[in-house]
Amino acid sequence: MKGWTRRQFFLTSLASGLAAAAGRVLGAPEAQAFQGTGGVPQGKRPLMVASANGLRALDRGMAILQQGGDTLDAVLATVNLVEDDPNDTSVGYGGLPNEDGVVELDASVMHGPTRRAGAVASLREIKNPSRVARLVMERTDHVLLVGPGALRFAEAHGFERQNLLTERARTAWLAWKESMSDRDSWGPGLDSPEWRERTARLLPAGLSEPEREEWLAWIREVILHPPTGTINCLAVDSRGNLSGTTTTSGLAWKIAGRVGDSPLIGAGLYVDNDVGAAGSTGRGEECIKVNGAHTVVEMMRQGKTPTEACLEALHRVARNYGNDRTRLRRFHLLFYALNKDGVHGGASLWGATRGGRPRQYAIHDGTAARLVDCAALLEGAEA
Ligand code: ASP
């Protein structure tokens, strides 16, 4: 099967030990004012940070902070908008499914002032896993519920089950399924001259010609490069209290039950109210192996700026591959951070997307939401 082959290729190339020269390590300047000549970035409170897909939703969270609301309410109000959005195919409703065509969601929350955490993983049929994660934190003495237990817990709290697989995500999954093997009965595969025509027959009726083209191009893209995608959101209020959340549908076409970094406290999210908050998006497995968000917060505790701290965590990921750019190009990973003083930072393993766009993250400093460039550990783009 092609999926097996791709994974096998990845593992084989890991084992090959052909470590190329370490990539040039870059650290773009932090996109905020520096105080005096000491090189210490100046913070601003309240402040919110999110992955780039949170840009449009940050106004909602900032309004809560400006009215004196709690930081956890602010980050959840922000990500709930994205979870509800069927057009974001990496989070909540509309997320791309696992290999069985089932959407499985992961999420975590941390509340700085009370130093508590909650999370859910492999949750099906509930479109706001971050809200369920909050209830795990508030209504149980556990931290993480998974699978059917998480679903029963959500239902017990009045959440309604719904089919999270949108028409667009289902069509992409079917096309992916058909592209996987020439030995089963699921279609002829991407290399077939018939692929385009057969895939076009899966599309819903009533699409205009440009819409059909857009669907086909997107389906081809998500088959060739199974996307990851997530929203992480962090907030500090005017008093220096912090919270964070990370929510995702995880890696497209994953094995059922695969859990990424997002619901793992210390990996996809970490908050320490004395220091700061950090989160991650991208290849969850790599974040888990360096305990990413916790590492970022610990680096800030030791005096690094948020950007420096994010770069240090990425540096450990690169080290896990002997700094071999060829192997590192197979994935992307980003860290976002915010310290107690309201200084923000973000860093990406690669400076640009495959399409050549700069990797960015979103901030809201009370005046407006905007995107800022991430610092990059490695120059160039992922493959
Ligand atoms: N980190 C998420 C995961 O691995 C996916 C992503 O952020 O793109 O599940």
Short mmCIF file of C-alpha atoms and ligand atoms in Angstrom, two decimals:
data_model
loop_
_atom_site.label_atom_id
_atom_site.label_comp_id
_atom_site.label_asym_id
_atom_site.label_seq_id
_atom_site.Cartn_x
_atom_site.Cartn_y
_atom_site.Cartn_z
CA MET A 1 0.00 0.00 0.00
CA LYS A 2 1.18 3.49 -0.76
CA GLY A 3 0.56 4.73 2.79
CA TRP A 4 2.67 1.91 4.15
CA THR A 5 5.34 2.66 1.60
CA ARG A 6 5.42 6.31 2.54
CA ARG A 7 5.82 5.49 6.23
CA GLN A 8 8.38 2.86 5.41
CA PHE A 9 10.30 5.35 3.30
CA PHE A 10 10.26 7.79 6.19
CA LEU A 11 11.57 5.19 8.63
CA THR A 12 14.12 3.92 6.15
CA SER A 13 15.46 7.36 5.55
CA LEU A 14 15.66 7.86 9.31
CA ALA A 15 17.73 4.73 9.62
CA SER A 16 20.00 5.61 6.77
CA GLY A 17 22.16 7.77 8.99
CA LEU A 18 23.11 9.96 6.08
CA ALA A 19 23.16 13.06 8.18
CA ALA A 20 23.66 16.12 6.06
CA ALA A 21 25.46 19.09 7.47
CA ALA A 22 23.45 20.81 10.15
CA GLY A 23 21.17 23.48 8.78
CA ARG A 24 21.90 27.08 9.40
CA VAL A 25 20.18 28.04 12.59
CA LEU A 26 18.30 31.26 12.22
CA GLY A 27 16.62 33.37 14.79
CA ALA A 28 14.55 36.15 13.32
CA PRO A 29 14.26 39.19 15.55
CA GLU A 30 11.30 39.19 17.85
CA ALA A 31 8.53 41.23 16.30
CA GLN A 32 8.07 43.66 19.14
CA ALA A 33 9.75 46.66 20.70
CA PHE A 34 12.96 46.20 22.63
CA GLN A 35 13.50 48.15 25.82
CA GLY A 36 16.50 50.47 25.99
CA THR A 37 19.71 48.90 24.79
CA GLY A 38 19.50 45.83 26.97
CA GLY A 39 17.79 43.78 24.28
CA VAL A 40 14.88 42.83 26.53
CA PRO A 41 11.63 42.72 24.59
CA GLN A 42 8.89 44.89 26.04
CA GLY A 43 5.65 43.21 27.04
CA LYS A 44 2.10 44.40 26.85
CA ARG A 45 -0.89 43.20 28.87
CA PRO A 46 -3.47 41.96 28.23
CA LEU A 47 -2.15 40.01 25.28
CA MET A 48 -3.24 36.97 23.29
CA VAL A 49 -1.26 34.68 21.02
CA ALA A 50 -2.64 32.07 18.62
CA SER A 51 -1.60 29.95 15.70
CA ALA A 52 -2.25 31.83 12.45
CA ASN A 53 -5.67 30.23 11.93
CA GLY A 54 -6.85 31.99 15.11
CA LEU A 55 -6.36 35.48 13.68
CA ARG A 56 -10.00 36.28 12.99
CA ALA A 57 -11.21 34.86 16.30
CA LEU A 58 -8.86 36.76 18.61
CA ASP A 59 -11.13 39.81 18.83
CA ARG A 60 -13.62 37.67 20.67
CA GLY A 61 -11.12 36.57 23.32
CA MET A 62 -9.60 40.02 23.71
CA ALA A 63 -13.04 41.54 24.35
CA ILE A 64 -13.38 39.18 27.32
CA LEU A 65 -9.98 40.18 28.71
CA GLN A 66 -10.72 43.87 28.26
CA GLN A 67 -13.88 43.46 30.30
CA GLY A 68 -11.83 41.91 33.11
CA GLY A 69 -12.80 38.33 32.24
CA ASP A 70 -10.83 35.19 32.92
CA THR A 71 -8.01 34.14 30.59
CA LEU A 72 -9.45 30.63 30.16
CA ASP A 73 -12.79 32.09 29.03
CA ALA A 74 -10.86 34.25 26.56
CA VAL A 75 -8.87 31.44 24.95
CA LEU A 76 -11.88 29.12 24.78
CA ALA A 77 -14.11 31.76 23.21
CA THR A 78 -11.42 32.18 20.57
CA VAL A 79 -10.90 28.54 19.68
CA ASN A 80 -14.59 27.60 19.87
CA LEU A 81 -15.20 29.84 16.85
CA VAL A 82 -12.59 27.89 14.89
CA GLU A 83 -13.87 24.52 16.12
CA ASP A 84 -17.33 25.46 14.83
CA ASP A 85 -16.01 26.55 11.43
CA PRO A 86 -16.58 23.82 8.80
CA ASN A 87 -14.04 25.52 6.53
CA ASP A 88 -11.15 24.91 8.93
CA THR A 89 -10.34 21.31 8.03
CA SER A 90 -7.87 20.85 10.88
CA VAL A 91 -10.02 21.54 13.92
CA GLY A 92 -13.42 20.46 15.28
CA TYR A 93 -16.39 20.29 12.87
CA GLY A 94 -15.09 19.80 9.33
CA GLY A 95 -11.73 18.38 10.46
CA LEU A 96 -10.22 15.73 8.20
CA PRO A 97 -10.94 12.22 9.52
CA ASN A 98 -8.82 9.24 10.45
CA GLU A 99 -8.13 6.40 8.02
CA ASP A 100 -11.57 4.92 8.74
CA GLY A 101 -13.31 8.16 7.78
CA VAL A 102 -14.11 9.09 11.38
CA VAL A 103 -13.26 12.51 12.83
CA GLU A 104 -11.40 12.12 16.13
CA LEU A 105 -10.60 15.24 18.12
CA ASP A 106 -7.97 16.05 20.76
CA ALA A 107 -7.86 19.09 23.08
CA SER A 108 -6.37 20.39 26.30
CA VAL A 109 -6.76 23.39 28.58
CA MET A 110 -4.65 24.83 31.40
CA HIS A 111 -5.74 27.50 33.83
CA GLY A 112 -2.78 29.36 35.29
CA PRO A 113 -4.30 30.96 38.42
CA THR A 114 -5.66 27.65 39.77
CA ARG A 115 -2.83 25.57 38.25
CA ARG A 116 -5.24 23.02 36.85
CA ALA A 117 -5.44 21.12 33.59
CA GLY A 118 -7.93 19.02 31.62
CA ALA A 119 -7.85 17.19 28.31
CA VAL A 120 -9.66 14.79 25.99
CA ALA A 121 -8.28 12.62 23.21
CA SER A 122 -9.78 10.60 20.36
CA LEU A 123 -13.15 12.18 21.08
CA ARG A 124 -15.76 11.50 18.38
CA GLU A 125 -19.02 13.26 17.50
CA ILE A 126 -18.55 16.31 19.74
CA LYS A 127 -17.44 19.43 17.92
CA ASN A 128 -16.01 21.43 20.85
CA PRO A 129 -13.45 19.14 22.52
CA SER A 130 -11.84 22.14 24.24
CA ARG A 131 -15.07 22.72 26.19
CA VAL A 132 -15.12 19.07 27.22
CA ALA A 133 -11.45 19.36 28.27
CA ARG A 134 -12.44 22.26 30.49
CA LEU A 135 -15.14 20.15 32.11
CA VAL A 136 -12.65 17.35 32.73
CA MET A 137 -10.60 19.95 34.59
CA GLU A 138 -13.52 21.45 36.50
CA ARG A 139 -15.81 18.48 37.13
CA THR A 140 -13.43 15.54 37.72
CA ASP A 141 -10.24 14.84 39.58
CA HIS A 142 -8.71 13.41 36.39
CA VAL A 143 -6.71 15.22 33.73
CA LEU A 144 -7.26 13.20 30.54
CA LEU A 145 -10.25 11.23 29.24
CA VAL A 146 -10.08 9.36 25.93
CA GLY A 147 -12.31 7.72 23.34
CA PRO A 148 -15.69 6.29 24.35
CA GLY A 149 -15.20 7.36 27.99
CA ALA A 150 -14.65 10.96 26.91
CA LEU A 151 -17.76 10.79 24.72
CA ARG A 152 -19.91 9.41 27.56
CA PHE A 153 -18.56 12.13 29.84
CA ALA A 154 -19.43 14.81 27.28
CA GLU A 155 -22.95 13.43 26.85
CA ALA A 156 -23.40 13.33 30.61
CA HIS A 157 -22.73 17.07 30.57
CA GLY A 158 -25.33 17.72 27.89
CA PHE A 159 -23.18 17.83 24.76
CA GLU A 160 -25.04 16.60 21.69
CA ARG A 161 -23.54 14.05 19.37
CA GLN A 162 -23.33 15.09 15.76
CA ASN A 163 -21.70 13.90 12.58
CA LEU A 164 -18.50 15.96 12.30
CA LEU A 165 -17.63 14.75 8.81
CA THR A 166 -18.54 17.48 6.35
CA GLU A 167 -19.22 16.74 2.70
CA ARG A 168 -15.86 18.23 1.77
CA ALA A 169 -13.90 16.18 4.31
CA ARG A 170 -15.81 12.99 3.38
CA THR A 171 -15.07 13.50 -0.32
CA ALA A 172 -11.37 14.05 0.38
CA TRP A 173 -11.27 10.95 2.58
CA LEU A 174 -12.92 8.81 -0.13
CA ALA A 175 -10.46 10.10 -2.73
CA TRP A 176 -7.57 9.38 -0.35
CA LYS A 177 -8.91 5.89 0.30
CA GLU A 178 -9.10 5.23 -3.44
CA SER A 179 -5.53 6.41 -3.91
CA MET A 180 -4.05 4.05 -1.33
CA SER A 181 -3.71 0.76 -3.15
CA ASP A 182 -4.06 -0.91 -6.51
CA ARG A 183 -4.66 -4.23 -4.76
CA ASP A 184 -7.99 -3.56 -3.12
CA SER A 185 -11.31 -2.47 -4.52
CA TRP A 186 -11.03 1.18 -3.58
CA GLY A 187 -10.25 2.82 -6.90
CA PRO A 188 -7.31 3.03 -9.26
CA GLY A 189 -4.98 5.45 -7.45
CA LEU A 190 -3.46 8.86 -8.01
CA ASP A 191 -1.16 7.65 -10.75
CA SER A 192 -4.06 6.51 -12.88
CA PRO A 193 -5.05 8.64 -15.86
CA GLU A 194 -8.58 8.08 -14.62
CA TRP A 195 -7.90 9.63 -11.23
CA ARG A 196 -9.18 13.09 -12.03
CA GLU A 197 -12.33 11.91 -13.70
CA ARG A 198 -13.12 9.36 -11.01
CA THR A 199 -12.48 11.85 -8.23
CA ALA A 200 -14.58 14.46 -9.98
CA ARG A 201 -17.47 11.99 -9.82
CA LEU A 202 -17.23 12.04 -6.03
CA LEU A 203 -17.85 15.78 -5.86
CA PRO A 204 -21.26 17.03 -4.80
CA ALA A 205 -23.63 18.19 -7.52
CA GLY A 206 -24.14 21.89 -8.06
CA LEU A 207 -20.54 23.08 -7.77
CA SER A 208 -19.47 25.72 -10.28
CA GLU A 209 -16.51 24.95 -12.54
CA PRO A 210 -14.06 27.07 -10.46
CA GLU A 211 -15.37 25.39 -7.30
CA ARG A 212 -14.84 21.93 -8.82
CA GLU A 213 -11.29 22.89 -9.74
CA GLU A 214 -10.65 24.21 -6.24
CA TRP A 215 -12.02 21.01 -4.62
CA LEU A 216 -9.92 18.81 -6.91
CA ALA A 217 -6.74 20.79 -6.29
CA TRP A 218 -7.30 20.70 -2.54
CA ILE A 219 -8.08 16.97 -2.54
CA ARG A 220 -4.91 16.24 -4.49
CA GLU A 221 -2.94 18.34 -2.00
CA VAL A 222 -4.32 16.64 1.12
CA ILE A 223 -3.72 13.21 -0.39
CA LEU A 224 -0.14 13.92 -1.34
CA HIS A 225 0.63 15.81 1.87
CA PRO A 226 -1.67 14.62 4.68
CA PRO A 227 -2.12 17.86 6.57
CA THR A 228 -1.76 18.57 10.22
CA GLY A 229 -3.50 21.58 11.69
CA THR A 230 -4.60 22.79 15.04
CA ILE A 231 -5.36 25.94 16.94
CA ASN A 232 -3.33 26.88 19.97
CA CYS A 233 -4.32 29.98 21.92
CA LEU A 234 -2.60 31.60 24.94
CA ALA A 235 -3.63 34.62 26.99
CA VAL A 236 -2.28 36.84 29.72
CA ASP A 237 -4.53 39.37 31.43
CA SER A 238 -3.68 42.78 32.83
CA ARG A 239 -2.73 41.23 36.21
CA GLY A 240 -0.37 38.65 34.69
CA ASN A 241 -2.66 35.62 34.95
CA LEU A 242 -2.29 33.09 32.15
CA SER A 243 -4.26 30.32 30.44
CA GLY A 244 -4.01 28.29 27.28
CA THR A 245 -5.76 25.74 25.10
CA THR A 246 -4.89 23.57 22.12
CA THR A 247 -7.54 21.83 20.00
CA THR A 248 -7.27 19.75 16.83
CA SER A 249 -8.55 17.02 14.58
CA GLY A 250 -4.93 15.88 14.42
CA LEU A 251 -3.12 14.34 11.52
CA ALA A 252 -5.34 13.57 8.52
CA TRP A 253 -5.78 9.83 7.74
CA LYS A 254 -4.21 8.84 11.08
CA ILE A 255 -4.69 5.37 12.52
CA ALA A 256 -7.82 5.30 14.66
CA GLY A 257 -6.84 6.04 18.24
CA ARG A 258 -3.71 8.00 17.33
CA VAL A 259 -3.19 10.77 19.84
CA GLY A 260 -1.03 13.76 18.98
CA ASP A 261 0.60 16.37 21.16
CA SER A 262 -2.40 18.67 21.52
CA PRO A 263 -4.13 16.92 24.47
CA LEU A 264 -0.88 16.05 26.24
CA ILE A 265 -0.08 18.49 29.01
CA GLY A 266 3.55 19.52 28.57
CA ALA A 267 3.64 18.66 24.85
CA GLY A 268 1.00 20.64 22.92
CA LEU A 269 0.29 22.98 25.82
CA TYR A 270 1.84 24.12 29.07
CA VAL A 271 1.07 27.01 31.40
CA ASP A 272 2.89 28.04 34.56
CA ASN A 273 1.32 31.12 36.09
CA ASP A 274 4.70 32.18 37.55
CA VAL A 275 6.44 32.14 34.19
CA GLY A 276 4.40 31.94 31.00
CA ALA A 277 2.52 29.73 28.57
CA ALA A 278 3.43 27.81 25.44
CA GLY A 279 1.76 25.68 22.80
CA SER A 280 2.49 23.87 19.61
CA THR A 281 1.11 22.98 16.19
CA GLY A 282 2.52 20.73 13.52
CA ARG A 283 3.89 17.22 13.70
CA GLY A 284 2.69 16.13 17.13
CA GLU A 285 4.97 13.12 17.41
CA GLU A 286 8.04 15.36 17.25
CA CYS A 287 6.65 17.73 19.87
CA ILE A 288 5.86 14.86 22.22
CA LYS A 289 9.41 13.53 22.03
CA VAL A 290 10.88 16.80 23.32
CA ASN A 291 7.97 17.54 25.67
CA GLY A 292 7.76 20.75 23.66
CA ALA A 293 5.56 23.24 25.48
CA HIS A 294 6.99 22.34 28.89
CA THR A 295 10.49 22.76 27.52
CA VAL A 296 9.58 26.22 26.21
CA VAL A 297 8.18 27.31 29.57
CA GLU A 298 11.22 25.95 31.42
CA MET A 299 13.50 27.87 29.06
CA MET A 300 11.56 31.06 29.81
CA ARG A 301 11.90 30.32 33.52
CA GLN A 302 15.67 30.25 32.98
CA GLY A 303 15.53 33.73 31.44
CA LYS A 304 15.16 33.13 27.72
CA THR A 305 12.76 35.32 25.76
CA PRO A 306 9.69 33.50 24.39
CA THR A 307 11.24 33.34 20.92
CA GLU A 308 14.57 32.04 22.21
CA ALA A 309 12.71 29.46 24.29
CA CYS A 310 10.73 28.24 21.25
CA LEU A 311 13.94 27.99 19.22
CA GLU A 312 15.56 25.91 21.95
CA ALA A 313 12.71 23.37 21.83
CA LEU A 314 13.02 23.21 18.04
CA HIS A 315 16.75 22.81 18.36
CA ARG A 316 16.12 19.61 20.36
CA VAL A 317 13.82 18.31 17.62
CA ALA A 318 16.50 18.96 15.00
CA ARG A 319 19.06 17.24 17.22
CA ASN A 320 16.82 14.15 17.32
CA TYR A 321 17.48 13.86 13.58
CA GLY A 322 21.17 14.69 13.78
CA ASN A 323 20.29 18.06 12.18
CA ASP A 324 19.71 16.20 8.92
CA ARG A 325 17.78 18.68 6.78
CA THR A 326 16.57 15.99 4.41
CA ARG A 327 14.79 14.12 7.16
CA LEU A 328 13.65 17.28 8.94
CA ARG A 329 12.05 18.55 5.73
CA ARG A 330 9.40 15.85 6.02
CA PHE A 331 7.45 17.73 8.67
CA HIS A 332 6.80 21.11 10.16
CA LEU A 333 6.53 22.13 13.78
CA LEU A 334 5.81 25.47 15.43
CA PHE A 335 5.93 26.71 18.99
CA TYR A 336 4.14 29.76 20.37
CA ALA A 337 4.91 31.39 23.71
CA LEU A 338 3.88 34.20 25.95
CA ASN A 339 5.53 35.22 29.20
CA LYS A 340 3.94 36.68 32.31
CA ASP A 341 5.01 40.20 31.30
CA GLY A 342 3.12 39.97 28.01
CA VAL A 343 6.10 39.35 25.74
CA HIS A 344 5.19 36.99 22.90
CA GLY A 345 7.23 34.81 20.61
CA GLY A 346 6.88 32.09 18.02
CA ALA A 347 9.27 29.90 16.11
CA SER A 348 8.97 27.43 13.30
CA LEU A 349 11.24 24.55 12.34
CA TRP A 350 11.20 25.91 8.77
CA GLY A 351 10.87 29.57 7.88
CA ALA A 352 8.40 29.01 5.05
CA THR A 353 5.51 26.78 4.07
CA ARG A 354 5.81 24.44 1.12
CA GLY A 355 4.15 27.17 -0.91
CA GLY A 356 6.88 29.63 0.11
CA ARG A 357 4.79 31.74 2.46
CA PRO A 358 6.45 32.84 5.71
CA ARG A 359 5.37 30.91 8.79
CA GLN A 360 3.42 33.27 11.02
CA TYR A 361 1.42 33.39 14.21
CA ALA A 362 -1.36 35.68 15.39
CA ILE A 363 -1.35 38.14 18.27
CA HIS A 364 -3.82 40.59 19.74
CA ASP A 365 -2.35 43.31 21.96
CA GLY A 366 -5.57 45.09 22.76
CA THR A 367 -5.53 47.31 19.70
CA ALA A 368 -5.86 44.87 16.82
CA ALA A 369 -5.24 41.27 15.85
CA ARG A 370 -2.39 40.78 13.40
CA LEU A 371 0.02 38.20 12.06
CA VAL A 372 3.72 38.33 12.86
CA ASP A 373 6.51 36.28 11.34
CA CYS A 374 7.86 33.34 13.30
CA ALA A 375 11.54 33.04 13.97
CA ALA A 376 12.89 30.06 12.04
CA LEU A 377 15.30 27.40 13.17
CA LEU A 378 16.09 26.38 9.60
CA GLU A 379 16.14 28.45 6.45
CA GLY A 380 13.89 27.23 3.66
CA ALA A 381 10.64 25.31 3.51
CA GLU A 382 9.43 21.86 4.47
CA ALA A 383 9.03 19.42 1.58
N1 ASP B 1 -0.12 18.85 16.45
C1 ASP B 1 -1.29 18.24 15.89
C2 ASP B 1 -1.16 16.75 15.99
O1 ASP B 1 -0.09 16.23 15.76
C3 ASP B 1 -1.54 18.55 14.49
C4 ASP B 1 -1.17 19.94 14.05
O2 ASP B 1 -0.94 20.80 14.84
O3 ASP B 1 -1.12 20.22 12.86
O4 ASP B 1 -2.16 16.10 16.22
#
